[in-house]
Amino acid sequence: MSTPPPEADWDNAPGVLEGARELHLTPQTCNLPYWLEHVAGSMLRRLSDGTVTAAAPIEAVRRPGPLHDALVDEFTFRTLAEEKAARALSFLVFHAPDNDCLEFFSTQLVDEARHARAFREHLLAAGVPAEEVVLAIARTAAASGAVVLDPLEEFGLHVLRDKGDFYGGVLVLTILVEGVLAPAAELSERKWRLLDPSAALVERGANMDEIRHLAVGSAVIRQYLIEHPEQRGRLLALMQEGRRLWEKLPMAEVLYRRESLFQEGLAEHAELLGDYEIWPGRRLVDTGIEERMAAAEQWSRETQEARLAYMLLDGAS
Ligand code: FE
Ligand code: FE
């Protein structure tokens, strides 16, 4: 088998913060043969044959307590978000303007369905009994899902399902969904690395996919606007509308509750983290709720801005 390209290689893939902003990938390269060989045949194979593994969550994550609650809160939310993304992608496949886009978005659909499964399955590893997983997801769906994910889904479906707007849909999914989720997932990967290495591995794997989704989605829009510059105003207006919606969503409250639980757990188990740094020069044990939220927000803003500029849509913020 040929050497995998760096973005599909566990040992060489860039982190979200570089990869999601700078990598150049197109639907022409990331087509079905690419995915079958490098994602299914290499990246995923290394997970199933055990060459890429991570340790189970520590006891404090598996038994009732704030760390357990923080993980359940986060992973149920992610399961729901990935599931909604997978469903929305069916419209991108349906409206794909050519074979490359049809193939790429089919692979993205499978990626998102896989992510939903990986996050759901990790809840079991984190000590949620099988019969309670559905209940835990339903609780999150009724709370943070209803106030954040449902309005976002409605907005995306209006563009995709109701208007059949393929490029508008790619833009919404790339900037408003991937552009926010990927940096949040990067924070998660770093937060859980020592407390729940297997959770960090789930995040890492999903992030490698999200980097690809972000890169290809932005390349699709970039190419479209090079060929159809007259569409720029329309897509800019759509982006502004999407951002106005985001500002109204109570995402900060959802994150605050999650980070508060994590903070409580951090205080109880500080000795386990020692000098582990969440980013260079900053020990995780010294960070606070608002500081971690602010970092994720800044990463997300920077990722969105870099990608909008690449798409020739700067000025949307
Ligand atoms: Fe995903
Ligand atoms: Fe994705």
mmCIF file of C-alpha atoms and ligand atoms in Angstrom:
data_model
loop_
_atom_site.group_PDB
_atom_site.id
_atom_site.type_symbol
_atom_site.label_atom_id
_atom_site.label_comp_id
_atom_site.label_asym_id
_atom_site.label_seq_id
_atom_site.Cartn_x
_atom_site.Cartn_y
_atom_site.Cartn_z
ATOM 1 C CA MET A 1 0.000 0.000 0.000
ATOM 2 C CA SER A 2 1.216 3.502 -0.781
ATOM 3 C CA THR A 3 2.155 5.893 2.003
ATOM 4 C CA PRO A 4 -0.935 7.768 3.200
ATOM 5 C CA PRO A 5 -0.987 11.526 2.635
ATOM 6 C CA PRO A 6 -0.148 13.387 5.872
ATOM 7 C CA GLU A 7 -3.757 14.463 6.558
ATOM 8 C CA ALA A 8 -4.851 10.783 6.794
ATOM 9 C CA ASP A 9 -1.778 9.642 8.724
ATOM 10 C CA TRP A 10 -2.063 9.315 12.533
ATOM 11 C CA ASP A 11 1.641 10.074 12.893
ATOM 12 C CA ASN A 12 1.789 13.107 10.621
ATOM 13 C CA ALA A 13 -1.618 14.775 10.454
ATOM 14 C CA PRO A 14 -1.618 18.449 11.352
ATOM 15 C CA GLY A 15 -3.579 19.644 14.391
ATOM 16 C CA VAL A 16 -6.907 21.356 13.797
ATOM 17 C CA LEU A 17 -5.458 24.794 14.269
ATOM 18 C CA GLU A 18 -2.985 24.532 11.400
ATOM 19 C CA GLY A 19 -4.740 21.957 9.215
ATOM 20 C CA ALA A 20 -8.187 23.481 9.319
ATOM 21 C CA ARG A 21 -6.818 26.830 8.221
ATOM 22 C CA GLU A 22 -4.098 26.048 5.750
ATOM 23 C CA LEU A 23 -4.483 22.675 4.107
ATOM 24 C CA HIS A 24 -5.378 22.684 0.425
ATOM 25 C CA LEU A 25 -7.497 19.695 -0.661
ATOM 26 C CA THR A 26 -10.081 19.424 -3.400
ATOM 27 C CA PRO A 27 -12.976 17.084 -4.243
ATOM 28 C CA GLN A 28 -10.909 15.996 -7.264
ATOM 29 C CA THR A 29 -8.192 14.585 -4.999
ATOM 30 C CA CYS A 30 -10.422 13.499 -2.108
ATOM 31 C CA ASN A 31 -12.661 11.285 -4.219
ATOM 32 C CA LEU A 32 -13.877 7.770 -3.524
ATOM 33 C CA PRO A 33 -10.609 5.930 -4.365
ATOM 34 C CA TYR A 34 -8.732 8.352 -2.066
ATOM 35 C CA TRP A 35 -11.177 7.676 0.783
ATOM 36 C CA LEU A 36 -11.229 3.912 0.311
ATOM 37 C CA GLU A 37 -7.461 3.673 0.242
ATOM 38 C CA HIS A 38 -6.338 6.291 2.752
ATOM 39 C CA VAL A 39 -9.260 6.632 5.158
ATOM 40 C CA ALA A 40 -10.928 3.189 5.236
ATOM 41 C CA GLY A 41 -7.849 1.247 4.164
ATOM 42 C CA SER A 42 -5.256 2.995 6.298
ATOM 43 C CA MET A 43 -6.487 5.423 8.937
ATOM 44 C CA LEU A 44 -9.466 3.319 10.065
ATOM 45 C CA ARG A 45 -7.653 0.031 9.567
ATOM 46 C CA ARG A 46 -5.002 1.111 12.041
ATOM 47 C CA LEU A 47 -7.731 1.668 14.636
ATOM 48 C CA SER A 48 -9.321 -1.727 14.085
ATOM 49 C CA ASP A 49 -6.057 -3.695 13.962
ATOM 50 C CA GLY A 50 -4.883 -2.033 17.168
ATOM 51 C CA THR A 51 -1.781 -0.256 15.864
ATOM 52 C CA VAL A 52 -3.365 2.998 17.019
ATOM 53 C CA THR A 53 -4.824 2.695 20.533
ATOM 54 C CA ALA A 54 -5.320 4.698 23.703
ATOM 55 C CA ALA A 55 -5.822 3.863 27.355
ATOM 56 C CA ALA A 56 -9.300 3.669 28.898
ATOM 57 C CA PRO A 57 -10.733 6.565 30.912
ATOM 58 C CA ILE A 58 -9.459 6.873 34.469
ATOM 59 C CA GLU A 59 -11.694 5.702 37.283
ATOM 60 C CA ALA A 60 -12.913 9.253 38.060
ATOM 61 C CA VAL A 61 -14.373 9.578 34.558
ATOM 62 C CA ARG A 62 -16.151 6.222 34.757
ATOM 63 C CA ARG A 63 -17.846 6.636 38.115
ATOM 64 C CA PRO A 64 -20.546 9.216 39.012
ATOM 65 C CA GLY A 65 -19.088 12.665 39.522
ATOM 66 C CA PRO A 66 -18.355 15.925 37.732
ATOM 67 C CA LEU A 67 -15.784 14.518 35.265
ATOM 68 C CA HIS A 68 -18.198 11.791 34.239
ATOM 69 C CA ASP A 69 -21.008 14.332 33.849
ATOM 70 C CA ALA A 70 -18.772 16.659 31.815
ATOM 71 C CA LEU A 71 -17.833 13.849 29.455
ATOM 72 C CA VAL A 72 -21.440 12.637 29.085
ATOM 73 C CA ASP A 73 -22.611 16.201 28.446
ATOM 74 C CA GLU A 74 -20.017 16.704 25.749
ATOM 75 C CA PHE A 75 -20.206 13.327 24.007
ATOM 76 C CA THR A 76 -24.014 13.160 23.883
ATOM 77 C CA PHE A 77 -23.996 16.630 22.310
ATOM 78 C CA ARG A 78 -21.372 15.591 19.779
ATOM 79 C CA THR A 79 -23.305 12.430 18.885
ATOM 80 C CA LEU A 80 -26.367 14.525 18.126
ATOM 81 C CA ALA A 81 -24.400 17.108 16.148
ATOM 82 C CA GLU A 82 -22.683 14.449 14.024
ATOM 83 C CA GLU A 83 -25.968 12.675 13.404
ATOM 84 C CA LYS A 84 -27.603 15.871 12.200
ATOM 85 C CA ALA A 85 -24.595 16.609 9.981
ATOM 86 C CA ALA A 86 -24.846 13.131 8.413
ATOM 87 C CA ARG A 87 -28.537 13.650 7.646
ATOM 88 C CA ALA A 88 -28.005 17.122 6.186
ATOM 89 C CA LEU A 89 -25.226 15.778 3.968
ATOM 90 C CA SER A 90 -27.704 13.563 2.157
ATOM 91 C CA PHE A 91 -28.968 16.774 0.499
ATOM 92 C CA LEU A 92 -25.454 17.730 -0.600
ATOM 93 C CA VAL A 93 -25.081 14.307 -2.178
ATOM 94 C CA PHE A 94 -28.466 14.714 -3.853
ATOM 95 C CA HIS A 95 -27.663 18.160 -5.268
ATOM 96 C CA ALA A 96 -23.988 17.494 -6.085
ATOM 97 C CA PRO A 97 -23.194 19.241 -9.399
ATOM 98 C CA ASP A 98 -20.590 16.692 -10.568
ATOM 99 C CA ASN A 99 -19.118 13.266 -9.811
ATOM 100 C CA ASP A 100 -16.223 14.534 -7.710
ATOM 101 C CA CYS A 101 -18.595 16.388 -5.388
ATOM 102 C CA LEU A 102 -20.981 13.439 -5.322
ATOM 103 C CA GLU A 103 -18.142 11.139 -4.259
ATOM 104 C CA PHE A 104 -16.555 13.493 -1.766
ATOM 105 C CA PHE A 105 -19.813 14.371 0.014
ATOM 106 C CA SER A 106 -20.789 10.700 0.094
ATOM 107 C CA THR A 107 -17.562 10.025 1.997
ATOM 108 C CA GLN A 108 -18.259 12.966 4.294
ATOM 109 C CA LEU A 109 -21.729 11.571 4.973
ATOM 110 C CA VAL A 110 -20.178 8.251 6.023
ATOM 111 C CA ASP A 111 -17.539 10.089 8.092
ATOM 112 C CA GLU A 112 -20.224 11.973 10.062
ATOM 113 C CA ALA A 113 -22.264 8.803 10.623
ATOM 114 C CA ARG A 114 -19.053 7.142 11.878
ATOM 115 C CA HIS A 115 -18.387 10.064 14.222
ATOM 116 C CA ALA A 116 -21.904 9.800 15.673
ATOM 117 C CA ARG A 117 -21.208 6.125 16.352
ATOM 118 C CA ALA A 118 -17.738 6.741 17.825
ATOM 119 C CA PHE A 119 -19.025 9.364 20.275
ATOM 120 C CA ARG A 120 -22.017 7.202 21.200
ATOM 121 C CA GLU A 121 -19.839 4.148 21.770
ATOM 122 C CA HIS A 122 -17.404 6.076 23.875
ATOM 123 C CA LEU A 123 -20.203 6.787 26.357
ATOM 124 C CA LEU A 124 -20.150 3.050 27.131
ATOM 125 C CA ALA A 125 -16.388 3.146 27.725
ATOM 126 C CA ALA A 126 -17.003 6.090 30.059
ATOM 127 C CA GLY A 127 -19.256 3.946 32.210
ATOM 128 C CA VAL A 128 -22.745 4.818 30.941
ATOM 129 C CA PRO A 129 -24.731 1.537 30.996
ATOM 130 C CA ALA A 130 -25.889 0.500 27.506
ATOM 131 C CA GLU A 131 -29.556 0.849 28.386
ATOM 132 C CA GLU A 132 -28.998 4.416 29.582
ATOM 133 C CA VAL A 133 -27.129 5.727 26.542
ATOM 134 C CA VAL A 134 -30.349 6.458 24.650
ATOM 135 C CA LEU A 135 -31.774 8.213 27.689
ATOM 136 C CA ALA A 136 -28.639 10.339 28.161
ATOM 137 C CA ILE A 137 -28.737 11.390 24.498
ATOM 138 C CA ALA A 138 -32.452 12.194 24.714
ATOM 139 C CA ARG A 139 -31.824 14.397 27.748
ATOM 140 C CA THR A 140 -29.174 16.370 25.875
ATOM 141 C CA ALA A 141 -31.354 16.537 22.764
ATOM 142 C CA ALA A 142 -34.175 18.041 24.811
ATOM 143 C CA ALA A 143 -31.879 20.588 26.446
ATOM 144 C CA SER A 144 -28.799 21.868 24.569
ATOM 145 C CA GLY A 145 -29.768 20.103 21.334
ATOM 146 C CA ALA A 146 -33.120 21.862 21.202
ATOM 147 C CA VAL A 147 -31.704 25.340 21.794
ATOM 148 C CA VAL A 148 -28.500 25.120 19.719
ATOM 149 C CA LEU A 149 -28.566 22.248 17.239
ATOM 150 C CA ASP A 150 -32.215 22.390 16.152
ATOM 151 C CA PRO A 151 -32.196 26.051 15.003
ATOM 152 C CA LEU A 152 -28.884 25.499 13.214
ATOM 153 C CA GLU A 153 -30.264 22.405 11.489
ATOM 154 C CA GLU A 154 -33.410 24.289 10.497
ATOM 155 C CA PHE A 155 -31.289 27.023 8.936
ATOM 156 C CA GLY A 156 -29.172 24.498 7.023
ATOM 157 C CA LEU A 157 -32.192 22.528 5.832
ATOM 158 C CA HIS A 158 -33.892 25.694 4.628
ATOM 159 C CA VAL A 159 -30.905 26.324 2.356
ATOM 160 C CA LEU A 160 -30.393 22.717 1.292
ATOM 161 C CA ARG A 161 -33.748 20.977 1.325
ATOM 162 C CA ASP A 162 -36.122 23.885 0.701
ATOM 163 C CA LYS A 163 -34.036 25.915 -1.742
ATOM 164 C CA GLY A 164 -31.871 23.113 -3.168
ATOM 165 C CA ASP A 165 -28.909 25.500 -2.878
ATOM 166 C CA PHE A 166 -25.823 23.245 -3.065
ATOM 167 C CA TYR A 167 -23.140 25.943 -2.721
ATOM 168 C CA GLY A 168 -25.058 27.762 0.014
ATOM 169 C CA GLY A 169 -25.317 24.440 1.833
ATOM 170 C CA VAL A 170 -21.587 23.726 1.497
ATOM 171 C CA LEU A 171 -20.844 27.186 2.870
ATOM 172 C CA VAL A 172 -23.169 26.841 5.864
ATOM 173 C CA LEU A 173 -21.875 23.379 6.691
ATOM 174 C CA THR A 174 -18.213 24.333 6.277
ATOM 175 C CA ILE A 175 -18.152 27.625 8.144
ATOM 176 C CA LEU A 176 -20.984 27.405 10.661
ATOM 177 C CA VAL A 177 -20.800 23.714 11.519
ATOM 178 C CA GLU A 178 -17.263 22.409 10.826
ATOM 179 C CA GLY A 179 -15.665 25.792 11.534
ATOM 180 C CA VAL A 180 -17.115 25.844 15.038
ATOM 181 C CA LEU A 181 -17.075 22.152 15.898
ATOM 182 C CA ALA A 182 -13.482 21.465 14.882
ATOM 183 C CA PRO A 183 -11.860 24.063 17.178
ATOM 184 C CA ALA A 184 -14.172 22.990 20.033
ATOM 185 C CA ALA A 185 -13.101 19.406 19.417
ATOM 186 C CA GLU A 186 -9.455 20.441 19.500
ATOM 187 C CA LEU A 187 -10.006 21.876 22.984
ATOM 188 C CA SER A 188 -11.731 18.659 23.984
ATOM 189 C CA GLU A 189 -8.864 16.513 22.687
ATOM 190 C CA ARG A 190 -6.414 18.498 24.813
ATOM 191 C CA LYS A 191 -8.646 18.543 27.911
ATOM 192 C CA TRP A 192 -9.195 14.789 28.029
ATOM 193 C CA ARG A 193 -5.750 13.583 26.929
ATOM 194 C CA LEU A 194 -4.655 12.402 30.407
ATOM 195 C CA LEU A 195 -8.030 11.879 32.081
ATOM 196 C CA ASP A 196 -9.525 9.870 29.244
ATOM 197 C CA PRO A 197 -6.956 9.047 26.553
ATOM 198 C CA SER A 198 -9.527 7.045 24.581
ATOM 199 C CA ALA A 199 -11.845 10.083 24.443
ATOM 200 C CA ALA A 200 -8.926 12.158 23.152
ATOM 201 C CA LEU A 201 -8.298 9.506 20.487
ATOM 202 C CA VAL A 202 -11.952 9.613 19.375
ATOM 203 C CA GLU A 203 -11.633 13.389 19.072
ATOM 204 C CA ARG A 204 -8.331 13.142 17.256
ATOM 205 C CA GLY A 205 -9.737 10.727 14.682
ATOM 206 C CA ALA A 206 -12.828 12.865 14.129
ATOM 207 C CA ASN A 207 -10.632 15.946 13.867
ATOM 208 C CA MET A 208 -8.511 14.427 11.120
ATOM 209 C CA ASP A 209 -11.732 13.971 9.158
ATOM 210 C CA GLU A 210 -13.028 17.453 10.006
ATOM 211 C CA ILE A 211 -9.817 19.024 8.714
ATOM 212 C CA ARG A 212 -10.438 17.284 5.389
ATOM 213 C CA HIS A 213 -14.091 18.385 5.368
ATOM 214 C CA LEU A 214 -13.156 21.984 6.084
ATOM 215 C CA ALA A 215 -10.430 22.041 3.473
ATOM 216 C CA VAL A 216 -12.461 20.454 0.675
ATOM 217 C CA GLY A 217 -15.639 22.420 1.494
ATOM 218 C CA SER A 218 -13.723 25.684 1.264
ATOM 219 C CA ALA A 219 -12.035 24.610 -1.974
ATOM 220 C CA VAL A 220 -15.474 23.906 -3.491
ATOM 221 C CA ILE A 221 -16.681 27.422 -2.669
ATOM 222 C CA ARG A 222 -13.400 29.004 -3.770
ATOM 223 C CA GLN A 223 -13.547 27.323 -7.169
ATOM 224 C CA TYR A 224 -17.210 28.216 -7.586
ATOM 225 C CA LEU A 225 -16.574 31.892 -6.849
ATOM 226 C CA ILE A 226 -13.607 31.999 -9.224
ATOM 227 C CA GLU A 227 -15.925 30.752 -11.964
ATOM 228 C CA HIS A 228 -19.008 32.687 -10.816
ATOM 229 C CA PRO A 229 -17.865 35.939 -9.179
ATOM 230 C CA GLU A 230 -21.392 37.325 -9.553
ATOM 231 C CA GLN A 231 -22.507 34.856 -6.819
ATOM 232 C CA ARG A 232 -20.263 36.396 -4.202
ATOM 233 C CA GLY A 233 -22.829 38.893 -2.900
ATOM 234 C CA ARG A 234 -25.446 36.193 -2.471
ATOM 235 C CA LEU A 235 -23.122 33.879 -0.520
ATOM 236 C CA LEU A 236 -21.845 36.772 1.610
ATOM 237 C CA ALA A 237 -25.418 37.668 2.553
ATOM 238 C CA LEU A 238 -26.132 34.029 3.439
ATOM 239 C CA MET A 239 -23.035 33.918 5.636
ATOM 240 C CA GLN A 240 -24.045 37.086 7.435
ATOM 241 C CA GLU A 241 -27.513 35.685 8.011
ATOM 242 C CA GLY A 242 -25.964 32.487 9.405
ATOM 243 C CA ARG A 243 -23.699 34.418 11.707
ATOM 244 C CA ARG A 244 -26.582 36.501 13.030
ATOM 245 C CA LEU A 245 -28.350 33.254 13.860
ATOM 246 C CA TRP A 246 -25.225 31.911 15.641
ATOM 247 C CA GLU A 247 -25.021 35.016 17.791
ATOM 248 C CA LYS A 248 -28.545 34.405 19.043
ATOM 249 C CA LEU A 249 -27.913 30.761 19.979
ATOM 250 C CA PRO A 250 -27.130 30.121 23.676
ATOM 251 C CA MET A 251 -23.935 28.204 22.861
ATOM 252 C CA ALA A 252 -22.013 30.054 25.582
ATOM 253 C CA GLU A 253 -24.464 28.797 28.236
ATOM 254 C CA VAL A 254 -24.103 25.228 26.977
ATOM 255 C CA LEU A 255 -20.305 25.463 27.054
ATOM 256 C CA TYR A 256 -20.305 27.202 30.423
ATOM 257 C CA ARG A 257 -22.224 24.379 32.053
ATOM 258 C CA ARG A 258 -19.931 21.795 30.484
ATOM 259 C CA GLU A 259 -16.752 23.619 31.481
ATOM 260 C CA SER A 260 -18.101 24.168 35.018
ATOM 261 C CA LEU A 261 -18.486 20.431 35.467
ATOM 262 C CA PHE A 262 -15.003 19.896 34.062
ATOM 263 C CA GLN A 263 -13.656 22.566 36.421
ATOM 264 C CA GLU A 264 -15.146 20.815 39.423
ATOM 265 C CA GLY A 265 -13.528 17.571 38.302
ATOM 266 C CA LEU A 266 -10.253 19.374 37.715
ATOM 267 C CA ALA A 267 -10.244 20.668 41.277
ATOM 268 C CA GLU A 268 -10.884 17.172 42.649
ATOM 269 C CA HIS A 269 -8.250 15.427 40.539
ATOM 270 C CA ALA A 270 -5.585 18.075 40.007
ATOM 271 C CA GLU A 271 -2.872 15.664 41.182
ATOM 272 C CA LEU A 272 -3.459 13.435 38.148
ATOM 273 C CA LEU A 273 -2.631 16.200 35.693
ATOM 274 C CA GLY A 274 0.647 17.416 37.185
ATOM 275 C CA ASP A 275 2.362 19.822 34.830
ATOM 276 C CA TYR A 276 0.430 18.772 31.716
ATOM 277 C CA GLU A 277 0.042 21.823 29.484
ATOM 278 C CA ILE A 278 -3.163 22.455 27.544
ATOM 279 C CA TRP A 279 -1.221 24.833 25.323
ATOM 280 C CA PRO A 280 2.423 25.841 25.481
ATOM 281 C CA GLY A 281 3.220 27.541 28.750
ATOM 282 C CA ARG A 282 -0.191 26.963 30.348
ATOM 283 C CA ARG A 283 -0.880 24.065 32.712
ATOM 284 C CA LEU A 284 -4.394 22.625 32.369
ATOM 285 C CA VAL A 285 -4.817 22.660 36.180
ATOM 286 C CA ASP A 286 -4.270 26.419 36.221
ATOM 287 C CA THR A 287 -6.908 27.204 33.585
ATOM 288 C CA GLY A 288 -10.409 28.399 34.381
ATOM 289 C CA ILE A 289 -13.831 28.034 32.771
ATOM 290 C CA GLU A 290 -13.830 31.369 30.922
ATOM 291 C CA GLU A 291 -10.234 30.975 29.795
ATOM 292 C CA ARG A 292 -10.883 27.660 28.070
ATOM 293 C CA MET A 293 -14.102 28.990 26.521
ATOM 294 C CA ALA A 294 -12.294 32.073 25.264
ATOM 295 C CA ALA A 295 -9.535 29.955 23.702
ATOM 296 C CA ALA A 296 -12.037 27.794 21.794
ATOM 297 C CA GLU A 297 -13.891 30.898 20.659
ATOM 298 C CA GLN A 298 -10.735 32.551 19.425
ATOM 299 C CA TRP A 299 -9.627 29.385 17.579
ATOM 300 C CA SER A 300 -13.026 29.159 15.952
ATOM 301 C CA ARG A 301 -13.023 32.839 14.895
ATOM 302 C CA GLU A 302 -9.520 32.523 13.455
ATOM 303 C CA THR A 303 -10.378 29.296 11.615
ATOM 304 C CA GLN A 304 -13.528 30.823 10.141
ATOM 305 C CA GLU A 305 -11.704 33.977 9.070
ATOM 306 C CA ALA A 306 -8.853 32.058 7.443
ATOM 307 C CA ARG A 307 -11.285 29.845 5.547
ATOM 308 C CA LEU A 308 -13.569 32.709 4.484
ATOM 309 C CA ALA A 309 -10.547 34.546 3.084
ATOM 310 C CA TYR A 310 -9.477 31.393 1.229
ATOM 311 C CA MET A 311 -13.006 31.131 -0.202
ATOM 312 C CA LEU A 312 -12.738 34.746 -1.391
ATOM 313 C CA LEU A 313 -15.464 35.666 1.094
ATOM 314 C CA ASP A 314 -13.558 37.870 3.513
ATOM 315 C CA GLY A 315 -15.693 40.652 4.820
ATOM 316 C CA ALA A 316 -18.443 38.283 5.940
ATOM 317 C CA SER A 317 -17.674 38.808 9.614
HETATM 318 FE FE FE B 1 -17.927 15.061 12.207
HETATM 319 FE FE FE B 2 -17.183 16.929 9.412
#
